[in-house]
Amino acid sequence: MKFLQRYYLPLLFILLLPVMRNRIEQNLRGVIWSDTEGYYMYLPATFIFGDVHKVPEGSMNARKNEQGEVVIKYTYGVSLFYLPFFLAAKTYCSLAAHHDPVDYFNKDYCRAIGLCGYFFGFVGLFFLQKALRSSGFSAAVVALTLFGTLFGTNLFHYMTKEMGMSHVYSFCLFAFFIWQLPRFLQRPSWKNALLLGAALGWITLIRPTNAMIGLLLPLYGVYSWTELRVRCQFLVEKWPQLLAAAGAAMVLFLPQIWYWHTMTGEWLRYSYEGESFIYWNKPKIAAVLFDVQNGLFLYSPIVLLSIIGLGIGWRNRTAHAPVITLLFVLATYSFASWWAWWFGGAFGHRCYVEFYALLAFPMALFFAKTLALRNIWLKSLILFVSLFLMYYGAKLSFLYNQLPGPWDGEDWRWNWDKIKWVWGYLFKKP
């Protein structure tokens, strides 16, 4: 039992590896497609073409400069995660006779990017495990929370099917940030400051709106105005370390700034021309949470346990309920304000994936209260429902792309035939 408690994440990594491989082998080229191709093309441009001006248009919804050259609209933050796996695939292709290393979309490159997302997803779970244990949750509660987060949400989909998308990497960085933050607060050394700043900079580089996680710095573990004043005073006193953290974050942006200036002549650039937060004054909050087009609670209903946990946290002044509530509200408003509030073809609302690292804390609190119940029937019922929600989340991921018709577009809807098909898939298919 102690062996399983200590090593269940590595064992789970090994057990799910063939599942991941089987899922991507069905369409290997799909691993590097659309947004993923946009993140990825920085690497062939640098290490194969040797010229960022020679990027092909591909499937990435490309933008072009005045010279007609493709300007990658995505920032390069995700490609930093890809880099060691890309170089390993390039080296393998150079040594093996059956694949050309210049063919940067061959099967070896696609498998490498798939393994990259799978690996860093587990790295995120590892840091989340450490952060939860440091917060005082028992090993059993942490295990339940990690299993609930992995299998009950669409994190499972983005770790085993669409691993090239940015969200699993942001999840990894969120988990690292929330593990590193109390280390900095308890011991504000230069090392801890630089690590914290680099993590926040990398998070922002991948998705600028995720910079809101920086609110954890003044609000982590804060439950009163007095505690907030003390924290602010602490941060003012540590301004040299915070300045160093900002410098570490800025260093990560320098290659991106260079790329923008090289391609467009602009040092800073909004690369999502024609896409904006058009619903900021009428956010589609209900749709983001409940709509059949990627609504959070419809495709990842286990998150409702985190919401219940937030209520418990507010009452008990624990699980960082105030700041996590604030971040959940801000994130939801941000997603609901975007022109495509469903965020394109996706399984569930993909932009919440990184925020599961935060919502894991109130989920852990919910499971802690559940395991402490004296009523064995009520405890068993709650655990059974929780396990069913894990089954539901993972099983539904396998359904994605099998149901006729794309799961995309504001007007995409379920009909009765689709519902019957899904019911049969979930409960009748072996």
Tab-separated table of C-alpha atoms in Angstrom:
chain	number	residue	atom	x	y	z
A	1	MET	CA	0.000	0.000	0.000
A	2	LYS	CA	2.817	2.435	0.844
A	3	PHE	CA	4.440	1.573	-2.482
A	4	LEU	CA	1.248	2.524	-4.358
A	5	GLN	CA	0.838	5.726	-2.346
A	6	ARG	CA	4.356	6.776	-3.283
A	7	TYR	CA	4.568	5.601	-6.877
A	8	TYR	CA	1.024	5.671	-8.293
A	9	LEU	CA	1.805	8.567	-10.626
A	10	PRO	CA	4.749	6.796	-12.337
A	11	LEU	CA	2.658	3.620	-12.534
A	12	LEU	CA	-0.223	5.570	-14.039
A	13	PHE	CA	2.193	7.114	-16.535
A	14	ILE	CA	3.234	3.639	-17.676
A	15	LEU	CA	-0.293	2.218	-17.742
A	16	LEU	CA	-1.770	5.070	-19.786
A	17	LEU	CA	1.137	5.250	-22.220
A	18	PRO	CA	-0.303	2.629	-24.616
A	19	VAL	CA	-3.698	4.340	-24.373
A	20	MET	CA	-2.156	7.617	-25.478
A	21	ARG	CA	-0.163	5.953	-28.244
A	22	ASN	CA	-3.221	4.130	-29.579
A	23	ARG	CA	-5.251	7.346	-29.638
A	24	ILE	CA	-2.738	9.383	-31.609
A	25	GLU	CA	-1.775	6.553	-33.992
A	26	GLN	CA	-5.262	6.834	-35.509
A	27	ASN	CA	-4.233	10.182	-37.019
A	28	LEU	CA	-0.604	11.050	-36.340
A	29	ARG	CA	-0.573	14.152	-38.526
A	30	GLY	CA	-3.446	15.460	-36.416
A	31	VAL	CA	-1.043	15.785	-33.480
A	32	ILE	CA	0.561	18.770	-35.233
A	33	TRP	CA	-2.368	20.625	-36.722
A	34	SER	CA	-4.008	24.068	-36.528
A	35	ASP	CA	-2.966	25.869	-33.303
A	36	THR	CA	-0.408	23.178	-32.540
A	37	GLU	CA	1.217	23.692	-35.925
A	38	GLY	CA	1.488	27.387	-35.109
A	39	TYR	CA	3.379	26.674	-31.896
A	40	TYR	CA	5.483	24.020	-33.603
A	41	MET	CA	6.661	25.922	-36.684
A	42	TYR	CA	9.132	27.996	-34.676
A	43	LEU	CA	11.273	24.848	-34.383
A	44	PRO	CA	11.525	23.808	-38.071
A	45	ALA	CA	12.057	27.467	-38.947
A	46	THR	CA	14.993	27.658	-36.544
A	47	PHE	CA	16.552	24.189	-36.742
A	48	ILE	CA	15.653	23.016	-40.273
A	49	PHE	CA	15.029	26.077	-42.493
A	50	GLY	CA	17.448	28.273	-40.553
A	51	ASP	CA	15.269	31.228	-41.497
A	52	VAL	CA	12.073	32.439	-39.778
A	53	HIS	CA	11.054	34.123	-43.041
A	54	LYS	CA	10.447	30.747	-44.719
A	55	VAL	CA	7.529	29.424	-42.662
A	56	PRO	CA	4.813	27.823	-44.863
A	57	GLU	CA	1.164	28.770	-44.428
A	58	GLY	CA	0.054	25.281	-43.368
A	59	SER	CA	-3.037	24.785	-41.215
A	60	MET	CA	-2.344	27.420	-38.577
A	61	ASN	CA	-4.681	30.240	-39.680
A	62	ALA	CA	-1.611	32.207	-40.727
A	63	ARG	CA	-1.186	35.969	-40.885
A	64	LYS	CA	1.157	37.644	-43.397
A	65	ASN	CA	3.341	40.726	-43.348
A	66	GLU	CA	3.669	43.339	-46.101
A	67	GLN	CA	6.171	41.143	-47.941
A	68	GLY	CA	3.678	38.276	-48.058
A	69	GLU	CA	5.654	36.195	-45.551
A	70	VAL	CA	3.822	34.092	-42.979
A	71	VAL	CA	3.954	35.632	-39.501
A	72	ILE	CA	3.144	33.080	-36.819
A	73	LYS	CA	0.334	34.570	-34.775
A	74	TYR	CA	1.055	32.326	-31.782
A	75	THR	CA	3.835	33.089	-29.336
A	76	TYR	CA	6.721	30.648	-29.002
A	77	GLY	CA	6.134	29.636	-25.347
A	78	VAL	CA	4.756	26.169	-26.138
A	79	SER	CA	7.622	25.457	-28.547
A	80	LEU	CA	10.022	25.747	-25.591
A	81	PHE	CA	8.353	22.657	-24.156
A	82	TYR	CA	8.510	20.943	-27.548
A	83	LEU	CA	12.211	21.734	-28.039
A	84	PRO	CA	13.944	18.730	-26.365
A	85	PHE	CA	11.465	16.272	-27.890
A	86	PHE	CA	11.796	17.886	-31.316
A	87	LEU	CA	15.595	17.717	-31.181
A	88	ALA	CA	15.456	14.096	-30.028
A	89	ALA	CA	13.189	13.241	-32.992
A	90	LYS	CA	15.473	15.134	-35.372
A	91	THR	CA	18.499	13.242	-34.081
A	92	TYR	CA	16.682	9.921	-34.373
A	93	CYS	CA	15.616	10.699	-37.939
A	94	SER	CA	19.197	11.615	-38.826
A	95	LEU	CA	20.454	8.282	-37.511
A	96	ALA	CA	17.634	6.125	-38.878
A	97	ALA	CA	17.490	5.442	-42.579
A	98	HIS	CA	13.705	5.285	-42.882
A	99	HIS	CA	12.829	8.903	-42.045
A	100	ASP	CA	14.184	12.182	-43.370
A	101	PRO	CA	14.884	14.735	-40.575
A	102	VAL	CA	13.925	17.529	-42.987
A	103	ASP	CA	10.399	16.103	-43.212
A	104	TYR	CA	9.288	17.905	-40.062
A	105	PHE	CA	5.772	16.417	-40.165
A	106	ASN	CA	6.852	12.786	-40.364
A	107	LYS	CA	5.599	10.181	-37.898
A	108	ASP	CA	8.580	10.468	-35.582
A	109	TYR	CA	8.117	14.207	-35.094
A	110	CYS	CA	4.379	13.743	-34.502
A	111	ARG	CA	4.994	10.994	-31.955
A	112	ALA	CA	7.593	13.152	-30.221
A	113	ILE	CA	5.157	16.053	-29.789
A	114	GLY	CA	2.491	13.656	-28.552
A	115	LEU	CA	4.857	12.204	-25.954
A	116	CYS	CA	5.909	15.734	-24.996
A	117	GLY	CA	2.399	16.768	-23.953
A	118	TYR	CA	1.791	13.463	-22.189
A	119	PHE	CA	5.042	13.802	-20.236
A	120	PHE	CA	4.534	17.403	-19.146
A	121	GLY	CA	0.950	16.661	-18.163
A	122	PHE	CA	2.316	14.185	-15.629
A	123	VAL	CA	4.960	16.683	-14.554
A	124	GLY	CA	2.075	19.036	-13.779
A	125	LEU	CA	0.305	16.321	-11.778
A	126	PHE	CA	3.559	15.702	-9.886
A	127	PHE	CA	3.881	19.349	-8.821
A	128	LEU	CA	0.175	19.500	-8.022
A	129	GLN	CA	0.603	16.444	-5.801
A	130	LYS	CA	3.461	18.169	-3.960
A	131	ALA	CA	1.486	21.396	-3.592
A	132	LEU	CA	-1.568	19.599	-2.183
A	133	ARG	CA	0.514	17.557	0.248
A	134	SER	CA	2.298	20.734	1.389
A	135	SER	CA	-1.114	22.240	2.098
A	136	GLY	CA	-1.844	19.506	4.629
A	137	PHE	CA	-4.093	17.151	2.666
A	138	SER	CA	-3.692	13.433	3.318
A	139	ALA	CA	-2.241	11.035	0.770
A	140	ALA	CA	-5.683	9.473	0.172
A	141	VAL	CA	-7.311	12.855	-0.420
A	142	VAL	CA	-4.519	13.925	-2.786
A	143	ALA	CA	-4.810	10.681	-4.757
A	144	LEU	CA	-8.581	11.102	-5.127
A	145	THR	CA	-8.076	14.703	-6.220
A	146	LEU	CA	-5.439	13.849	-8.808
A	147	PHE	CA	-7.557	11.032	-10.234
A	148	GLY	CA	-10.593	13.309	-10.291
A	149	THR	CA	-8.652	16.084	-12.013
A	150	LEU	CA	-7.127	13.753	-14.598
A	151	PHE	CA	-10.036	11.484	-15.474
A	152	GLY	CA	-13.041	13.641	-14.565
A	153	THR	CA	-12.076	16.696	-16.601
A	154	ASN	CA	-10.995	17.301	-20.173
A	155	LEU	CA	-7.394	17.342	-18.945
A	156	PHE	CA	-7.459	13.635	-19.830
A	157	HIS	CA	-8.302	14.498	-23.434
A	158	TYR	CA	-5.520	17.052	-23.751
A	159	MET	CA	-2.987	14.655	-22.197
A	160	THR	CA	-3.851	11.617	-24.328
A	161	LYS	CA	-5.292	12.942	-27.589
A	162	GLU	CA	-4.525	16.610	-28.352
A	163	MET	CA	-1.265	16.985	-26.457
A	164	GLY	CA	0.115	19.644	-28.758
A	165	MET	CA	-2.414	22.244	-27.620
A	166	SER	CA	-1.162	24.831	-25.156
A	167	HIS	CA	-3.353	23.937	-22.200
A	168	VAL	CA	-1.532	20.921	-20.798
A	169	TYR	CA	1.692	22.965	-20.737
A	170	SER	CA	-0.047	25.846	-18.998
A	171	PHE	CA	-1.469	23.322	-16.525
A	172	CYS	CA	2.086	22.165	-15.818
A	173	LEU	CA	3.255	25.737	-15.236
A	174	PHE	CA	0.220	26.591	-13.074
A	175	ALA	CA	0.963	23.550	-10.891
A	176	PHE	CA	4.629	24.520	-10.621
A	177	PHE	CA	3.745	28.135	-9.823
A	178	ILE	CA	1.342	27.213	-7.024
A	179	TRP	CA	3.959	24.825	-5.594
A	180	GLN	CA	6.766	27.390	-5.844
A	181	LEU	CA	4.792	30.352	-4.477
A	182	PRO	CA	4.660	29.309	-0.782
A	183	ARG	CA	8.357	28.424	-1.010
A	184	PHE	CA	9.059	32.019	-2.039
A	185	LEU	CA	6.741	33.438	0.624
A	186	GLN	CA	8.408	31.349	3.330
A	187	ARG	CA	11.930	31.883	2.035
A	188	PRO	CA	12.177	34.805	-0.418
A	189	SER	CA	15.631	33.898	-1.712
A	190	TRP	CA	16.942	35.037	-5.080
A	191	LYS	CA	16.614	31.494	-6.432
A	192	ASN	CA	12.974	31.191	-5.410
A	193	ALA	CA	12.232	34.650	-6.798
A	194	LEU	CA	13.828	33.851	-10.173
A	195	LEU	CA	11.976	30.533	-10.455
A	196	LEU	CA	8.673	32.180	-9.599
A	197	GLY	CA	9.221	35.033	-12.053
A	198	ALA	CA	10.294	32.698	-14.852
A	199	ALA	CA	7.200	30.531	-14.328
A	200	LEU	CA	4.883	33.542	-14.397
A	201	GLY	CA	6.632	34.926	-17.473
A	202	TRP	CA	6.350	31.594	-19.283
A	203	ILE	CA	2.661	31.336	-18.356
A	204	THR	CA	2.045	34.822	-19.770
A	205	LEU	CA	4.080	34.117	-22.886
A	206	ILE	CA	1.898	31.116	-23.722
A	207	ARG	CA	-1.430	32.849	-23.025
A	208	PRO	CA	-1.351	36.511	-21.913
A	209	THR	CA	-4.720	36.375	-20.136
A	210	ASN	CA	-3.322	33.710	-17.811
A	211	ALA	CA	-1.122	36.393	-16.255
A	212	MET	CA	-4.034	36.787	-13.843
A	213	ILE	CA	-2.512	33.932	-11.843
A	214	GLY	CA	-0.075	36.568	-10.600
A	215	LEU	CA	-2.860	37.615	-8.223
A	216	LEU	CA	-1.849	34.620	-6.137
A	217	LEU	CA	1.258	36.527	-5.083
A	218	PRO	CA	-0.601	39.077	-2.918
A	219	LEU	CA	-3.659	36.890	-2.172
A	220	TYR	CA	-2.386	33.332	-1.588
A	221	GLY	CA	-3.397	32.240	1.915
A	222	VAL	CA	-5.051	35.612	2.587
A	223	TYR	CA	-8.484	35.586	4.264
A	224	SER	CA	-8.749	39.048	5.817
A	225	TRP	CA	-7.847	42.689	5.152
A	226	THR	CA	-5.275	42.522	7.929
A	227	GLU	CA	-3.559	39.572	6.266
A	228	LEU	CA	-3.665	41.428	2.957
A	229	ARG	CA	-1.908	44.472	4.479
A	230	VAL	CA	0.766	42.224	5.970
A	231	ARG	CA	1.312	40.503	2.621
A	232	CYS	CA	1.558	43.808	0.756
A	233	GLN	CA	4.078	45.088	3.290
A	234	PHE	CA	6.101	41.902	2.824
A	235	LEU	CA	6.106	42.331	-0.946
A	236	VAL	CA	7.188	45.965	-0.672
A	237	GLU	CA	10.087	44.938	1.547
A	238	LYS	CA	11.126	42.292	-0.968
A	239	TRP	CA	11.102	44.627	-3.970
A	240	PRO	CA	14.656	43.654	-5.071
A	241	GLN	CA	13.627	40.003	-5.339
A	242	LEU	CA	10.417	40.958	-7.150
A	243	LEU	CA	12.437	43.080	-9.559
A	244	ALA	CA	14.660	40.079	-10.236
A	245	ALA	CA	11.551	37.957	-10.800
A	246	ALA	CA	10.270	40.493	-13.325
A	247	GLY	CA	13.652	40.405	-15.050
A	248	ALA	CA	13.488	36.610	-15.306
A	249	ALA	CA	10.048	36.906	-16.867
A	250	MET	CA	11.249	39.531	-19.324
A	251	VAL	CA	14.157	37.403	-20.523
A	252	LEU	CA	11.661	34.843	-21.821
A	253	PHE	CA	9.950	37.526	-23.914
A	254	LEU	CA	13.108	38.734	-25.665
A	255	PRO	CA	13.082	36.078	-28.450
A	256	GLN	CA	9.421	36.807	-29.096
A	257	ILE	CA	10.043	40.552	-29.312
A	258	TRP	CA	12.942	39.901	-31.684
A	259	TYR	CA	10.723	37.711	-33.877
A	260	TRP	CA	7.962	40.332	-34.087
A	261	HIS	CA	10.465	43.057	-34.962
A	262	THR	CA	12.189	40.863	-37.543
A	263	MET	CA	8.947	39.948	-39.281
A	264	THR	CA	6.910	43.154	-38.936
A	265	GLY	CA	9.204	45.939	-37.737
A	266	GLU	CA	7.143	46.194	-34.530
A	267	TRP	CA	8.635	45.490	-31.120
A	268	LEU	CA	5.241	44.719	-29.600
A	269	ARG	CA	2.437	43.256	-31.661
A	270	TYR	CA	-1.156	42.127	-31.223
A	271	SER	CA	-1.040	39.136	-33.537
A	272	TYR	CA	-4.712	38.146	-33.301
A	273	GLU	CA	-5.995	40.718	-35.768
A	274	GLY	CA	-9.756	40.482	-36.231
A	275	GLU	CA	-10.202	38.518	-32.996
A	276	SER	CA	-11.071	40.263	-29.766
A	277	PHE	CA	-13.228	40.380	-26.635
A	278	ILE	CA	-16.382	41.555	-28.380
A	279	TYR	CA	-18.705	40.356	-25.594
A	280	TRP	CA	-16.977	42.204	-22.760
A	281	ASN	CA	-20.156	44.180	-21.987
A	282	LYS	CA	-22.446	41.146	-22.460
A	283	PRO	CA	-20.320	38.137	-21.507
A	284	LYS	CA	-21.649	34.692	-22.436
A	285	ILE	CA	-21.157	33.347	-18.924
A	286	ALA	CA	-24.099	30.927	-18.889
A	287	ALA	CA	-23.021	29.531	-22.259
A	288	VAL	CA	-19.400	29.050	-21.165
A	289	LEU	CA	-20.530	27.116	-18.099
A	290	PHE	CA	-23.596	25.211	-19.318
A	291	ASP	CA	-23.995	25.349	-23.102
A	292	VAL	CA	-23.820	22.098	-25.086
A	293	GLN	CA	-21.093	23.794	-27.117
A	294	ASN	CA	-18.195	23.064	-24.744
A	295	GLY	CA	-19.907	24.176	-21.536
A	296	LEU	CA	-17.588	23.512	-18.579
A	297	PHE	CA	-20.049	21.719	-16.298
A	298	LEU	CA	-21.567	19.633	-19.083
A	299	TYR	CA	-18.309	18.037	-20.229
A	300	SER	CA	-16.409	18.154	-16.913
A	301	PRO	CA	-19.178	17.942	-14.283
A	302	ILE	CA	-16.711	16.838	-11.604
A	303	VAL	CA	-15.683	20.514	-11.385
A	304	LEU	CA	-18.951	21.011	-9.480
A	305	LEU	CA	-17.221	19.258	-6.568
A	306	SER	CA	-14.615	22.028	-6.641
A	307	ILE	CA	-17.379	24.625	-6.530
A	308	ILE	CA	-18.859	22.918	-3.463
A	309	GLY	CA	-15.360	22.849	-1.998
A	310	LEU	CA	-15.046	26.602	-2.554
A	311	GLY	CA	-18.174	27.111	-0.442
A	312	ILE	CA	-16.670	24.989	2.330
A	313	GLY	CA	-13.391	26.880	1.999
A	314	TRP	CA	-15.089	30.252	2.413
A	315	ARG	CA	-16.822	29.036	5.547
A	316	ASN	CA	-13.695	27.423	7.028
A	317	ARG	CA	-11.167	29.983	5.750
A	318	THR	CA	-9.128	27.339	3.981
A	319	ALA	CA	-8.170	25.905	0.554
A	320	HIS	CA	-7.352	29.442	-0.664
A	321	ALA	CA	-11.046	29.899	-1.423
A	322	PRO	CA	-11.059	33.725	-1.832
A	323	VAL	CA	-8.298	33.986	-4.418
A	324	ILE	CA	-9.353	30.841	-6.307
A	325	THR	CA	-12.911	32.159	-6.467
A	326	LEU	CA	-11.617	35.473	-7.786
A	327	LEU	CA	-9.477	33.776	-10.433
A	328	PHE	CA	-12.316	31.473	-11.472
A	329	VAL	CA	-14.626	34.464	-11.910
A	330	LEU	CA	-12.023	36.476	-13.838
A	331	ALA	CA	-11.188	33.520	-16.067
A	332	THR	CA	-14.844	32.832	-16.783
A	333	TYR	CA	-15.488	36.478	-17.621
A	334	SER	CA	-12.454	36.491	-19.925
A	335	PHE	CA	-13.567	33.356	-21.784
A	336	ALA	CA	-17.155	34.572	-21.976
A	337	SER	CA	-16.024	37.866	-23.510
A	338	TRP	CA	-14.014	36.343	-26.357
A	339	TRP	CA	-15.585	36.406	-29.813
A	340	ALA	CA	-15.598	32.576	-29.958
A	341	TRP	CA	-16.615	31.900	-26.367
A	342	TRP	CA	-16.618	28.127	-27.081
A	343	PHE	CA	-12.993	28.409	-28.333
A	344	GLY	CA	-13.372	26.474	-31.544
A	345	GLY	CA	-13.319	22.745	-32.121
A	346	ALA	CA	-12.537	21.362	-28.698
A	347	PHE	CA	-13.593	18.718	-26.229
A	348	GLY	CA	-15.137	20.658	-23.379
A	349	HIS	CA	-14.073	24.194	-22.593
A	350	ARG	CA	-10.346	23.793	-23.148
A	351	CYS	CA	-9.321	27.104	-21.574
A	352	TYR	CA	-10.182	25.840	-18.092
A	353	VAL	CA	-7.637	23.011	-18.290
A	354	GLU	CA	-4.818	24.995	-16.673
A	355	PHE	CA	-7.156	26.303	-13.987
A	356	TYR	CA	-7.795	22.768	-12.757
A	357	ALA	CA	-4.462	23.107	-10.953
A	358	LEU	CA	-6.160	25.759	-8.787
A	359	LEU	CA	-9.570	24.109	-8.569
A	360	ALA	CA	-7.828	20.980	-7.260
A	361	PHE	CA	-7.530	22.665	-3.839
A	362	PRO	CA	-11.261	23.060	-3.179
A	363	MET	CA	-11.803	19.606	-4.746
A	364	ALA	CA	-9.318	18.191	-2.227
A	365	LEU	CA	-11.177	19.954	0.570
A	366	PHE	CA	-14.436	18.383	-0.659
A	367	PHE	CA	-12.874	14.902	-0.633
A	368	ALA	CA	-11.336	15.520	2.801
A	369	LYS	CA	-14.772	16.354	4.219
A	370	THR	CA	-16.246	13.331	2.441
A	371	LEU	CA	-13.713	10.887	3.880
A	372	ALA	CA	-14.316	12.360	7.337
A	373	LEU	CA	-18.062	11.604	7.221
A	374	ARG	CA	-19.288	9.152	9.831
A	375	ASN	CA	-22.299	8.111	7.781
A	376	ILE	CA	-20.871	5.252	5.734
A	377	TRP	CA	-23.812	5.201	3.300
A	378	LEU	CA	-23.540	8.889	2.494
A	379	LYS	CA	-19.776	8.611	2.152
A	380	SER	CA	-20.115	5.618	-0.165
A	381	LEU	CA	-22.722	7.400	-2.279
A	382	ILE	CA	-20.560	10.503	-2.728
A	383	LEU	CA	-17.510	8.425	-3.630
A	384	PHE	CA	-19.543	6.350	-6.089
A	385	VAL	CA	-20.844	9.511	-7.792
A	386	SER	CA	-17.295	10.885	-7.889
A	387	LEU	CA	-15.987	7.718	-9.515
A	388	PHE	CA	-18.828	7.780	-12.029
A	389	LEU	CA	-17.945	11.376	-12.960
A	390	MET	CA	-14.355	10.253	-13.570
A	391	TYR	CA	-15.628	7.457	-15.809
A	392	TYR	CA	-17.965	9.877	-17.596
A	393	GLY	CA	-15.229	12.415	-18.291
A	394	ALA	CA	-12.711	9.906	-19.645
A	395	LYS	CA	-15.242	7.870	-21.626
A	396	LEU	CA	-16.722	10.940	-23.261
A	397	SER	CA	-13.257	11.941	-24.457
A	398	PHE	CA	-13.104	8.790	-26.583
A	399	LEU	CA	-16.423	9.796	-28.124
A	400	TYR	CA	-15.022	13.085	-29.402
A	401	ASN	CA	-14.519	13.062	-33.183
A	402	GLN	CA	-16.478	9.785	-33.455
A	403	LEU	CA	-19.898	11.399	-33.349
A	404	PRO	CA	-20.904	12.534	-36.862
A	405	GLY	CA	-20.487	16.230	-37.485
A	406	PRO	CA	-17.865	18.643	-36.043
A	407	TRP	CA	-18.171	19.774	-32.437
A	408	ASP	CA	-17.654	23.377	-33.426
A	409	GLY	CA	-19.585	26.561	-34.104
A	410	GLU	CA	-21.876	28.649	-31.952
A	411	ASP	CA	-24.915	26.899	-33.435
A	412	TRP	CA	-23.662	23.322	-32.918
A	413	ARG	CA	-26.301	21.412	-30.985
A	414	TRP	CA	-27.140	17.945	-29.813
A	415	ASN	CA	-30.213	16.286	-31.255
A	416	TRP	CA	-32.123	13.250	-30.015
A	417	ASP	CA	-30.290	10.840	-32.318
A	418	LYS	CA	-26.929	12.067	-31.054
A	419	ILE	CA	-28.033	11.756	-27.437
A	420	LYS	CA	-29.187	8.156	-27.972
A	421	TRP	CA	-25.883	7.376	-29.700
A	422	VAL	CA	-23.902	8.786	-26.775
A	423	TRP	CA	-26.033	6.900	-24.243
A	424	GLY	CA	-25.277	3.668	-26.039
A	425	TYR	CA	-21.602	4.541	-26.259
A	426	LEU	CA	-21.295	5.314	-22.550
A	427	PHE	CA	-23.287	2.421	-21.135
A	428	LYS	CA	-23.634	-0.348	-23.715
A	429	LYS	CA	-20.440	-0.470	-25.687
A	430	PRO	CA	-17.870	-2.782	-23.996
